[in-house]
mmCIF file of C-alpha atoms in Angstrom:
data_model
loop_
_atom_site.group_PDB
_atom_site.id
_atom_site.type_symbol
_atom_site.label_atom_id
_atom_site.label_comp_id
_atom_site.label_asym_id
_atom_site.label_seq_id
_atom_site.Cartn_x
_atom_site.Cartn_y
_atom_site.Cartn_z
ATOM 1 C CA MET A 23 -31.977 -3.549 -16.056
ATOM 2 C CA GLU A 24 -30.085 -0.988 -13.741
ATOM 3 C CA LEU A 25 -27.964 -1.121 -10.400
ATOM 4 C CA ARG A 26 -31.015 0.559 -8.646
ATOM 5 C CA HIS A 27 -33.209 -1.882 -9.747
ATOM 6 C CA LEU A 28 -31.321 -4.169 -7.862
ATOM 7 C CA ARG A 29 -30.791 -2.039 -4.657
ATOM 8 C CA TYR A 30 -34.915 -1.733 -4.653
ATOM 9 C CA PHE A 31 -35.211 -5.550 -5.014
ATOM 10 C CA ILE A 32 -33.062 -6.451 -2.263
ATOM 11 C CA SER A 33 -34.487 -4.023 0.136
ATOM 12 C CA VAL A 34 -37.938 -5.373 -0.383
ATOM 13 C CA ALA A 35 -36.585 -8.823 0.134
ATOM 14 C CA GLU A 36 -34.755 -7.908 3.253
ATOM 15 C CA GLU A 37 -37.659 -5.853 4.461
ATOM 16 C CA LEU A 38 -40.379 -8.084 3.395
ATOM 17 C CA SER A 39 -42.594 -4.894 3.060
ATOM 18 C CA PHE A 40 -42.881 -2.311 0.439
ATOM 19 C CA SER A 41 -43.674 0.520 2.945
ATOM 20 C CA LYS A 42 -40.672 -0.438 4.855
ATOM 21 C CA ALA A 43 -38.609 -0.601 2.033
ATOM 22 C CA ALA A 44 -39.917 2.634 0.497
ATOM 23 C CA LEU A 45 -39.113 4.601 3.663
ATOM 24 C CA LYS A 46 -35.492 2.734 4.108
ATOM 25 C CA LEU A 47 -34.952 3.944 0.271
ATOM 26 C CA HIS A 48 -36.365 7.209 0.751
ATOM 27 C CA THR A 49 -38.899 7.095 -1.911
ATOM 28 C CA ALA A 50 -42.689 6.788 -2.600
ATOM 29 C CA GLN A 51 -44.053 3.251 -2.307
ATOM 30 C CA PRO A 52 -45.815 3.289 -5.721
ATOM 31 C CA SER A 53 -42.411 4.467 -7.345
ATOM 32 C CA LEU A 54 -40.882 1.208 -5.503
ATOM 33 C CA SER A 55 -43.500 -0.953 -6.802
ATOM 34 C CA GLN A 56 -43.219 0.427 -10.150
ATOM 35 C CA GLN A 57 -39.326 -0.302 -10.042
ATOM 36 C CA ILE A 58 -40.088 -3.802 -9.085
ATOM 37 C CA LYS A 59 -42.259 -4.221 -11.978
ATOM 38 C CA ASP A 60 -39.691 -3.172 -14.329
ATOM 39 C CA LEU A 61 -37.212 -5.378 -12.663
ATOM 40 C CA GLU A 62 -39.882 -8.475 -13.234
ATOM 41 C CA ASN A 63 -40.334 -7.595 -16.907
ATOM 42 C CA ASP A 64 -36.574 -7.523 -17.546
ATOM 43 C CA VAL A 65 -35.868 -10.714 -15.669
ATOM 44 C CA GLY A 66 -38.797 -12.639 -17.422
ATOM 45 C CA VAL A 67 -39.936 -14.306 -14.278
ATOM 46 C CA GLN A 68 -42.297 -13.152 -11.101
ATOM 47 C CA LEU A 69 -39.508 -12.257 -8.703
ATOM 48 C CA LEU A 70 -41.620 -11.090 -6.010
ATOM 49 C CA HIS A 71 -44.781 -13.153 -4.966
ATOM 50 C CA LEU A 72 -47.197 -10.865 -3.063
ATOM 51 C CA LEU A 73 -49.431 -12.935 -1.089
ATOM 52 C CA HIS A 74 -52.371 -11.629 0.861
ATOM 53 C CA ARG A 75 -52.152 -8.421 -0.197
ATOM 54 C CA THR A 76 -54.797 -7.058 2.519
ATOM 55 C CA LYS A 77 -52.197 -8.193 5.233
ATOM 56 C CA ARG A 78 -49.424 -6.454 2.836
ATOM 57 C CA LYS A 79 -47.258 -9.497 3.281
ATOM 58 C CA VAL A 80 -44.406 -10.022 0.894
ATOM 59 C CA GLU A 81 -42.641 -13.379 0.128
ATOM 60 C CA LEU A 82 -39.751 -14.234 -2.381
ATOM 61 C CA THR A 83 -40.624 -16.968 -4.730
ATOM 62 C CA ASP A 84 -37.504 -19.769 -5.289
ATOM 63 C CA GLU A 85 -36.494 -17.660 -8.326
ATOM 64 C CA GLY A 86 -36.579 -14.384 -6.517
ATOM 65 C CA GLN A 87 -34.482 -16.233 -3.703
ATOM 66 C CA VAL A 88 -31.879 -17.102 -6.236
ATOM 67 C CA PHE A 89 -31.991 -13.858 -8.017
ATOM 68 C CA LEU A 90 -31.441 -12.100 -4.428
ATOM 69 C CA GLU A 91 -28.199 -14.151 -3.638
ATOM 70 C CA HIS A 92 -26.745 -13.070 -6.945
ATOM 71 C CA ALA A 93 -28.043 -9.579 -6.883
ATOM 72 C CA ARG A 94 -26.209 -9.034 -3.560
ATOM 73 C CA LEU A 95 -23.036 -10.267 -5.413
ATOM 74 C CA THR A 96 -23.355 -7.943 -8.115
ATOM 75 C CA LEU A 97 -23.946 -4.967 -5.948
ATOM 76 C CA ILE A 98 -20.602 -6.290 -4.028
ATOM 77 C CA GLN A 99 -18.861 -6.300 -7.014
ATOM 78 C CA ALA A 100 -19.981 -2.982 -8.402
ATOM 79 C CA ASP A 101 -19.181 -1.346 -5.170
ATOM 80 C CA LYS A 102 -15.625 -2.559 -4.955
ATOM 81 C CA ALA A 103 -15.249 -1.514 -8.931
ATOM 82 C CA ILE A 104 -16.434 1.981 -7.641
ATOM 83 C CA ALA A 105 -13.780 2.013 -4.472
ATOM 84 C CA MET A 106 -10.974 0.779 -6.677
ATOM 85 C CA ALA A 107 -11.583 3.498 -9.346
ATOM 86 C CA ARG A 108 -11.802 6.220 -6.776
ATOM 87 C CA GLN A 109 -8.439 4.695 -5.049
ATOM 88 C CA VAL A 110 -6.702 5.108 -8.435
ATOM 89 C CA ALA A 111 -8.233 8.751 -8.751
ATOM 90 C CA ALA A 112 -7.079 9.433 -5.260
ATOM 91 C CA ALA A 113 -3.490 8.007 -6.086
ATOM 92 C CA LYS A 114 -3.123 10.484 -8.938
ATOM 93 C CA VAL A 115 -3.120 13.275 -6.835
ATOM 94 C CA GLN A 116 -1.717 12.347 -3.721
ATOM 95 C CA CYS A 117 1.895 13.199 -2.354
ATOM 96 C CA LEU A 118 4.453 10.541 -2.242
ATOM 97 C CA SER A 119 7.008 11.089 0.509
ATOM 98 C CA ILE A 120 10.583 9.139 -0.059
ATOM 99 C CA GLY A 121 13.376 9.236 2.256
ATOM 100 C CA PHE A 122 16.982 8.413 0.550
ATOM 101 C CA VAL A 123 20.613 8.108 1.264
ATOM 102 C CA PRO A 124 22.868 9.839 -1.639
ATOM 103 C CA SER A 125 23.389 6.155 -3.391
ATOM 104 C CA ALA A 126 19.863 5.836 -4.024
ATOM 105 C CA GLU A 127 19.377 9.533 -5.748
ATOM 106 C CA ILE A 128 22.226 8.304 -8.043
ATOM 107 C CA ARG A 129 21.735 4.781 -8.436
ATOM 108 C CA ILE A 130 18.003 4.183 -8.185
ATOM 109 C CA PHE A 131 15.848 7.548 -8.583
ATOM 110 C CA PRO A 132 17.064 8.152 -12.311
ATOM 111 C CA SER A 133 15.255 5.170 -13.538
ATOM 112 C CA LEU A 134 12.547 4.686 -10.844
ATOM 113 C CA LEU A 135 11.133 8.458 -10.854
ATOM 114 C CA PRO A 136 10.168 9.135 -14.695
ATOM 115 C CA ARG A 137 8.408 5.934 -14.845
ATOM 116 C CA LEU A 138 6.334 6.607 -11.522
ATOM 117 C CA ARG A 139 5.289 10.241 -13.342
ATOM 118 C CA VAL A 140 4.601 8.473 -16.326
ATOM 119 C CA LYS A 141 1.991 5.871 -14.508
ATOM 120 C CA LEU A 142 0.761 8.544 -12.088
ATOM 121 C CA PRO A 143 1.260 12.077 -13.806
ATOM 122 C CA LYS A 144 -0.476 13.786 -11.023
ATOM 123 C CA LEU A 145 1.335 12.194 -8.063
ATOM 124 C CA GLN A 146 3.394 14.510 -6.025
ATOM 125 C CA ILE A 147 6.755 13.300 -5.138
ATOM 126 C CA ARG A 148 8.657 14.770 -2.374
ATOM 127 C CA THR A 149 12.255 13.310 -1.670
ATOM 128 C CA LEU A 150 14.459 14.096 1.478
ATOM 129 C CA ASN A 151 17.896 13.346 1.798
ATOM 130 C CA LEU A 152 18.179 12.514 5.494
ATOM 131 C CA LYS A 153 20.467 10.871 7.794
ATOM 132 C CA GLU A 154 19.164 7.044 8.257
ATOM 133 C CA SER A 155 18.165 7.324 11.663
ATOM 134 C CA ASP A 156 16.048 10.354 10.818
ATOM 135 C CA GLN A 157 14.261 8.446 8.217
ATOM 136 C CA ILE A 158 13.683 5.262 10.236
ATOM 137 C CA SER A 159 11.898 8.166 12.641
ATOM 138 C CA LYS A 160 10.166 9.676 10.095
ATOM 139 C CA LEU A 161 8.787 6.429 8.660
ATOM 140 C CA GLN A 162 7.614 5.279 12.009
ATOM 141 C CA LYS A 163 5.502 8.435 12.766
ATOM 142 C CA GLY A 164 4.054 8.031 9.072
ATOM 143 C CA ASP A 165 6.052 11.380 7.955
ATOM 144 C CA LEU A 166 7.822 9.350 5.061
ATOM 145 C CA ASP A 167 5.938 6.700 3.011
ATOM 146 C CA ILE A 168 9.231 4.689 2.008
ATOM 147 C CA ILE A 169 13.016 5.240 2.797
ATOM 148 C CA PHE A 170 15.968 3.826 0.981
ATOM 149 C CA ILE A 171 18.875 3.443 3.459
ATOM 150 C CA ASN A 172 21.946 1.261 3.949
ATOM 151 C CA GLN A 173 20.591 -1.154 6.614
ATOM 152 C CA LYS A 174 17.910 -3.679 6.844
ATOM 153 C CA PHE A 175 14.992 -1.933 8.882
ATOM 154 C CA GLU A 176 12.171 -4.247 9.275
ATOM 155 C CA ASN A 177 9.829 -5.411 12.143
ATOM 156 C CA GLU A 178 6.156 -6.726 12.394
ATOM 157 C CA THR A 179 5.145 -3.300 11.255
ATOM 158 C CA PHE A 180 7.501 -2.348 8.142
ATOM 159 C CA ALA A 181 9.063 -4.615 5.327
ATOM 160 C CA SER A 182 12.602 -4.227 4.131
ATOM 161 C CA GLN A 183 13.860 -5.301 0.487
ATOM 162 C CA LEU A 184 17.184 -5.253 -0.558
ATOM 163 C CA VAL A 185 17.454 -3.127 -3.844
ATOM 164 C CA LEU A 186 21.126 -3.106 -4.930
ATOM 165 C CA LYS A 187 24.602 -3.364 -3.875
ATOM 166 C CA GLU A 188 26.727 -0.577 -4.409
ATOM 167 C CA PRO A 189 30.583 -1.472 -4.682
ATOM 168 C CA LEU A 190 33.267 0.464 -2.707
ATOM 169 C CA VAL A 191 36.401 1.809 -4.590
ATOM 170 C CA PHE A 192 39.636 3.052 -3.231
ATOM 171 C CA MET A 193 40.504 6.557 -3.893
ATOM 172 C CA LEU A 194 43.613 8.258 -3.966
ATOM 173 C CA PRO A 195 45.580 11.574 -5.082
ATOM 174 C CA LYS A 196 46.632 11.188 -8.769
ATOM 175 C CA GLN A 197 50.092 12.482 -7.829
ATOM 176 C CA HIS A 198 50.781 9.876 -5.083
ATOM 177 C CA PRO A 199 53.526 7.197 -6.149
ATOM 178 C CA LEU A 200 50.866 4.495 -5.630
ATOM 179 C CA ALA A 201 48.485 6.114 -8.259
ATOM 180 C CA GLN A 202 50.873 4.416 -10.709
ATOM 181 C CA CYS A 203 49.855 0.715 -9.704
ATOM 182 C CA VAL A 204 47.212 -1.199 -11.715
ATOM 183 C CA GLU A 205 46.612 -3.186 -8.211
ATOM 184 C CA ILE A 206 47.788 -1.851 -4.912
ATOM 185 C CA GLY A 207 48.716 -4.407 -2.295
ATOM 186 C CA LEU A 208 47.330 -3.983 1.236
ATOM 187 C CA ALA A 209 50.670 -3.892 2.644
ATOM 188 C CA GLN A 210 51.281 -0.846 0.694
ATOM 189 C CA LEU A 211 48.676 0.854 2.443
ATOM 190 C CA HIS A 212 50.098 1.082 6.018
ATOM 191 C CA SER A 213 52.221 4.127 5.211
ATOM 192 C CA LEU A 214 48.863 5.985 4.081
ATOM 193 C CA SER A 215 46.282 8.418 5.925
ATOM 194 C CA LEU A 216 42.508 7.230 5.495
ATOM 195 C CA THR A 217 39.738 9.542 5.789
ATOM 196 C CA ILE A 218 36.136 8.153 6.025
ATOM 197 C CA LEU A 219 32.663 9.384 6.535
ATOM 198 C CA THR A 220 31.616 9.955 9.938
ATOM 199 C CA ALA A 221 29.493 7.090 11.096
ATOM 200 C CA LYS A 222 26.910 9.573 12.244
ATOM 201 C CA LEU A 223 26.010 10.299 8.712
ATOM 202 C CA SER A 224 26.329 6.880 7.123
ATOM 203 C CA PRO A 225 26.827 3.971 9.950
ATOM 204 C CA ALA A 226 26.484 1.233 7.438
ATOM 205 C CA LEU A 227 29.324 2.631 5.277
ATOM 206 C CA ALA A 228 31.535 3.178 8.603
ATOM 207 C CA HIS A 229 31.014 -0.255 9.574
ATOM 208 C CA SER A 230 31.581 -1.741 6.151
ATOM 209 C CA ILE A 231 35.052 0.064 5.960
ATOM 210 C CA THR A 232 36.275 -0.536 9.431
ATOM 211 C CA GLN A 233 35.270 -3.922 9.149
ATOM 212 C CA TYR A 234 37.430 -4.478 6.237
ATOM 213 C CA ILE A 235 40.342 -2.880 7.630
ATOM 214 C CA LYS A 236 39.950 -5.513 10.611
ATOM 215 C CA GLN A 237 39.685 -8.405 8.978
ATOM 216 C CA GLN A 238 42.243 -7.544 6.215
ATOM 217 C CA GLN A 239 44.582 -6.468 9.184
ATOM 218 C CA ILE A 240 45.347 -2.777 7.452
ATOM 219 C CA HIS A 241 47.303 -0.441 9.409
ATOM 220 C CA PHE A 242 47.058 3.002 7.972
ATOM 221 C CA GLN A 243 49.030 5.711 9.509
ATOM 222 C CA ARG A 244 45.917 7.344 10.929
ATOM 223 C CA ILE A 245 42.069 7.161 10.393
ATOM 224 C CA ASP A 246 40.297 10.493 10.232
ATOM 225 C CA GLU A 247 36.544 11.300 9.834
ATOM 226 C CA ALA A 248 34.866 13.765 7.713
ATOM 227 C CA ALA A 249 31.145 15.171 7.958
ATOM 228 C CA THR A 250 30.508 15.029 4.371
ATOM 229 C CA ILE A 251 31.454 13.378 0.965
ATOM 230 C CA ALA A 252 32.487 16.795 -0.446
ATOM 231 C CA GLU A 253 35.195 16.998 2.841
ATOM 232 C CA VAL A 254 36.344 13.466 2.069
ATOM 233 C CA LEU A 255 37.191 14.226 -1.670
ATOM 234 C CA GLN A 256 38.876 17.593 -0.630
ATOM 235 C CA MET A 257 40.997 15.577 1.715
ATOM 236 C CA VAL A 258 42.000 13.353 -1.363
ATOM 237 C CA HIS A 259 42.538 16.140 -3.590
ATOM 238 C CA SER A 260 44.661 17.895 -1.293
ATOM 239 C CA GLY A 261 47.318 14.980 -1.769
ATOM 240 C CA ARG A 262 47.428 14.076 2.118
ATOM 241 C CA HIS A 263 44.788 11.314 2.587
ATOM 242 C CA CYS A 264 43.309 8.360 0.522
ATOM 243 C CA ALA A 265 39.369 7.144 0.796
ATOM 244 C CA ILE A 266 36.991 4.516 0.360
ATOM 245 C CA LEU A 267 33.689 5.684 -0.919
ATOM 246 C CA PRO A 268 30.740 4.362 -2.941
ATOM 247 C CA ALA A 269 31.725 3.780 -6.657
ATOM 248 C CA TYR A 270 29.031 6.513 -7.751
ATOM 249 C CA ILE A 271 31.239 9.060 -5.948
ATOM 250 C CA GLN A 272 33.623 8.974 -8.779
ATOM 251 C CA ALA A 273 31.336 11.010 -11.070
ATOM 252 C CA LEU A 274 31.968 13.927 -8.314
ATOM 253 C CA ALA A 275 35.605 13.385 -7.945
ATOM 254 C CA THR A 276 38.055 15.795 -9.893
ATOM 255 C CA GLU A 277 40.759 14.916 -12.256
ATOM 256 C CA HIS A 278 43.307 14.916 -9.404
ATOM 257 C CA VAL A 279 41.652 12.113 -7.853
ATOM 258 C CA VAL A 280 42.194 8.240 -9.335
ATOM 259 C CA VAL A 281 40.812 5.212 -8.349
ATOM 260 C CA ARG A 282 42.585 1.947 -7.889
ATOM 261 C CA ASN A 283 42.091 -1.787 -7.367
ATOM 262 C CA LEU A 284 43.205 -3.416 -3.964
ATOM 263 C CA SER A 285 44.637 -6.968 -3.963
ATOM 264 C CA HIS A 286 41.481 -7.739 -1.854
ATOM 265 C CA ALA A 287 38.395 -6.939 -3.339
ATOM 266 C CA LEU A 288 36.476 -4.076 -1.219
ATOM 267 C CA PRO A 289 33.024 -5.001 0.049
ATOM 268 C CA PHE A 290 29.995 -3.744 -1.140
ATOM 269 C CA LEU A 291 27.602 -1.047 0.650
ATOM 270 C CA GLU A 292 23.693 -2.276 0.455
ATOM 271 C CA VAL A 293 20.764 -0.179 -0.306
ATOM 272 C CA PHE A 294 17.481 -1.428 1.183
ATOM 273 C CA MET A 295 14.315 0.190 1.063
ATOM 274 C CA SER A 296 11.751 0.081 3.821
ATOM 275 C CA TYR A 297 7.688 0.434 3.682
ATOM 276 C CA PRO A 298 4.707 -0.189 5.943
ATOM 277 C CA LYS A 299 3.245 -3.761 5.735
ATOM 278 C CA ARG A 300 -0.269 -2.876 5.921
ATOM 279 C CA GLU A 301 -2.516 -2.503 2.922
ATOM 280 C CA PRO A 302 -0.119 0.364 0.936
ATOM 281 C CA SER A 303 -1.446 3.090 -1.335
ATOM 282 C CA LEU A 304 -1.723 2.793 -4.851
ATOM 283 C CA ALA A 305 1.465 5.155 -5.189
ATOM 284 C CA ILE A 306 3.376 2.914 -3.027
ATOM 285 C CA LYS A 307 2.087 -0.368 -4.902
ATOM 286 C CA ARG A 308 3.040 1.380 -8.259
ATOM 287 C CA LEU A 309 6.859 2.443 -6.640
ATOM 288 C CA LEU A 310 7.168 -1.099 -5.731
ATOM 289 C CA ILE A 311 6.059 -2.570 -8.934
ATOM 290 C CA GLU A 312 8.470 -0.208 -10.903
ATOM 291 C CA ILE A 313 11.198 -0.903 -8.728
ATOM 292 C CA SER A 314 11.079 -4.728 -8.913
ATOM 293 C CA ARG A 315 10.819 -4.467 -12.585
ATOM 294 C CA ILE A 316 13.988 -2.186 -12.775
ATOM 295 C CA PHE A 317 16.196 -4.307 -10.392
ATOM 296 C CA ALA A 318 14.676 -7.654 -11.072
ATOM 297 C CA LEU A 319 13.110 -7.918 -7.341
ATOM 298 C CA ASP A 320 11.038 -10.517 -6.100
ATOM 299 C CA THR A 321 8.959 -8.965 -3.731
ATOM 300 C CA SER A 322 5.914 -10.856 -2.119
ATOM 301 C CA PHE A 323 4.029 -7.579 -2.611
ATOM 302 C CA THR A 324 4.288 -7.678 -6.281
ATOM 303 C CA ARG A 325 3.104 -11.494 -6.316
ATOM 304 C CA LYS A 326 -0.110 -10.708 -4.303
ATOM 305 C CA SER A 327 -0.775 -7.335 -5.981
ATOM 306 C CA ASN A 328 -3.576 -7.743 -9.086
ATOM 307 C CA VAL A 329 -4.399 -3.789 -9.028
ATOM 308 C CA LEU A 330 -1.732 -2.623 -10.983
ATOM 309 C CA LYS A 331 0.224 -4.318 -13.881
#
């Protein structure tokens, strides 16, 4: 028995006419009749009982009615299997556009992207380092498929998931007297100048630092803003300023910059991923599944999805 036999049978059953079914199927009536006979032989019962042949009337037997219901279900499942296979094939050649903040590039991508490339070897991955406001704008326009930012962005259209918490660290020049301390008291910071990354580039980082300073009642001698992380590090390297930055920046610092603990722990910088709530592509599904495994996340998406395991 072949799927085409089921399609022929369903057409005849729905039209209750061999001639009409033949026209609908774009085949000759004798050929259609032969296909139905072949089906009857395979099943072993007379599915179609032709009554009053002179009037060209077709009726289904009780057996035929039961077979019709299951034949339809079989074709639905077959069509679904074909559609899913085509989806998988499409995902292998599609492009996945990911927006990110620097912490995601350091803390997330080295583990995530290799796994994606193994699971979907033909997937084209495009990563864009953009300001958070630009990422959100491009996600809303459909120019980005998923974004990694330092704030929670979700609404009726987009979902958001906390991925990781990046600790902040206190950096100061190696030659500064406080660099000899294992732990620095907050009162000792009053004579220092602090450089922070501009809120235009990282509003969440700037907010975390300013809130910490306010809550701990720290009065730095002055607070300056820098446009880039490299500029912040240069200010510290010059020996004139200290800085509060995400921990991953330590790998970029020179030997002239050191990290020291403060008497009151610094806050964390959170990294969220945001993506459309609508049925995502298989590439996004795979990304969400892999990232949930890497960071032990429990997302409603991975619980519902049975497509990729």
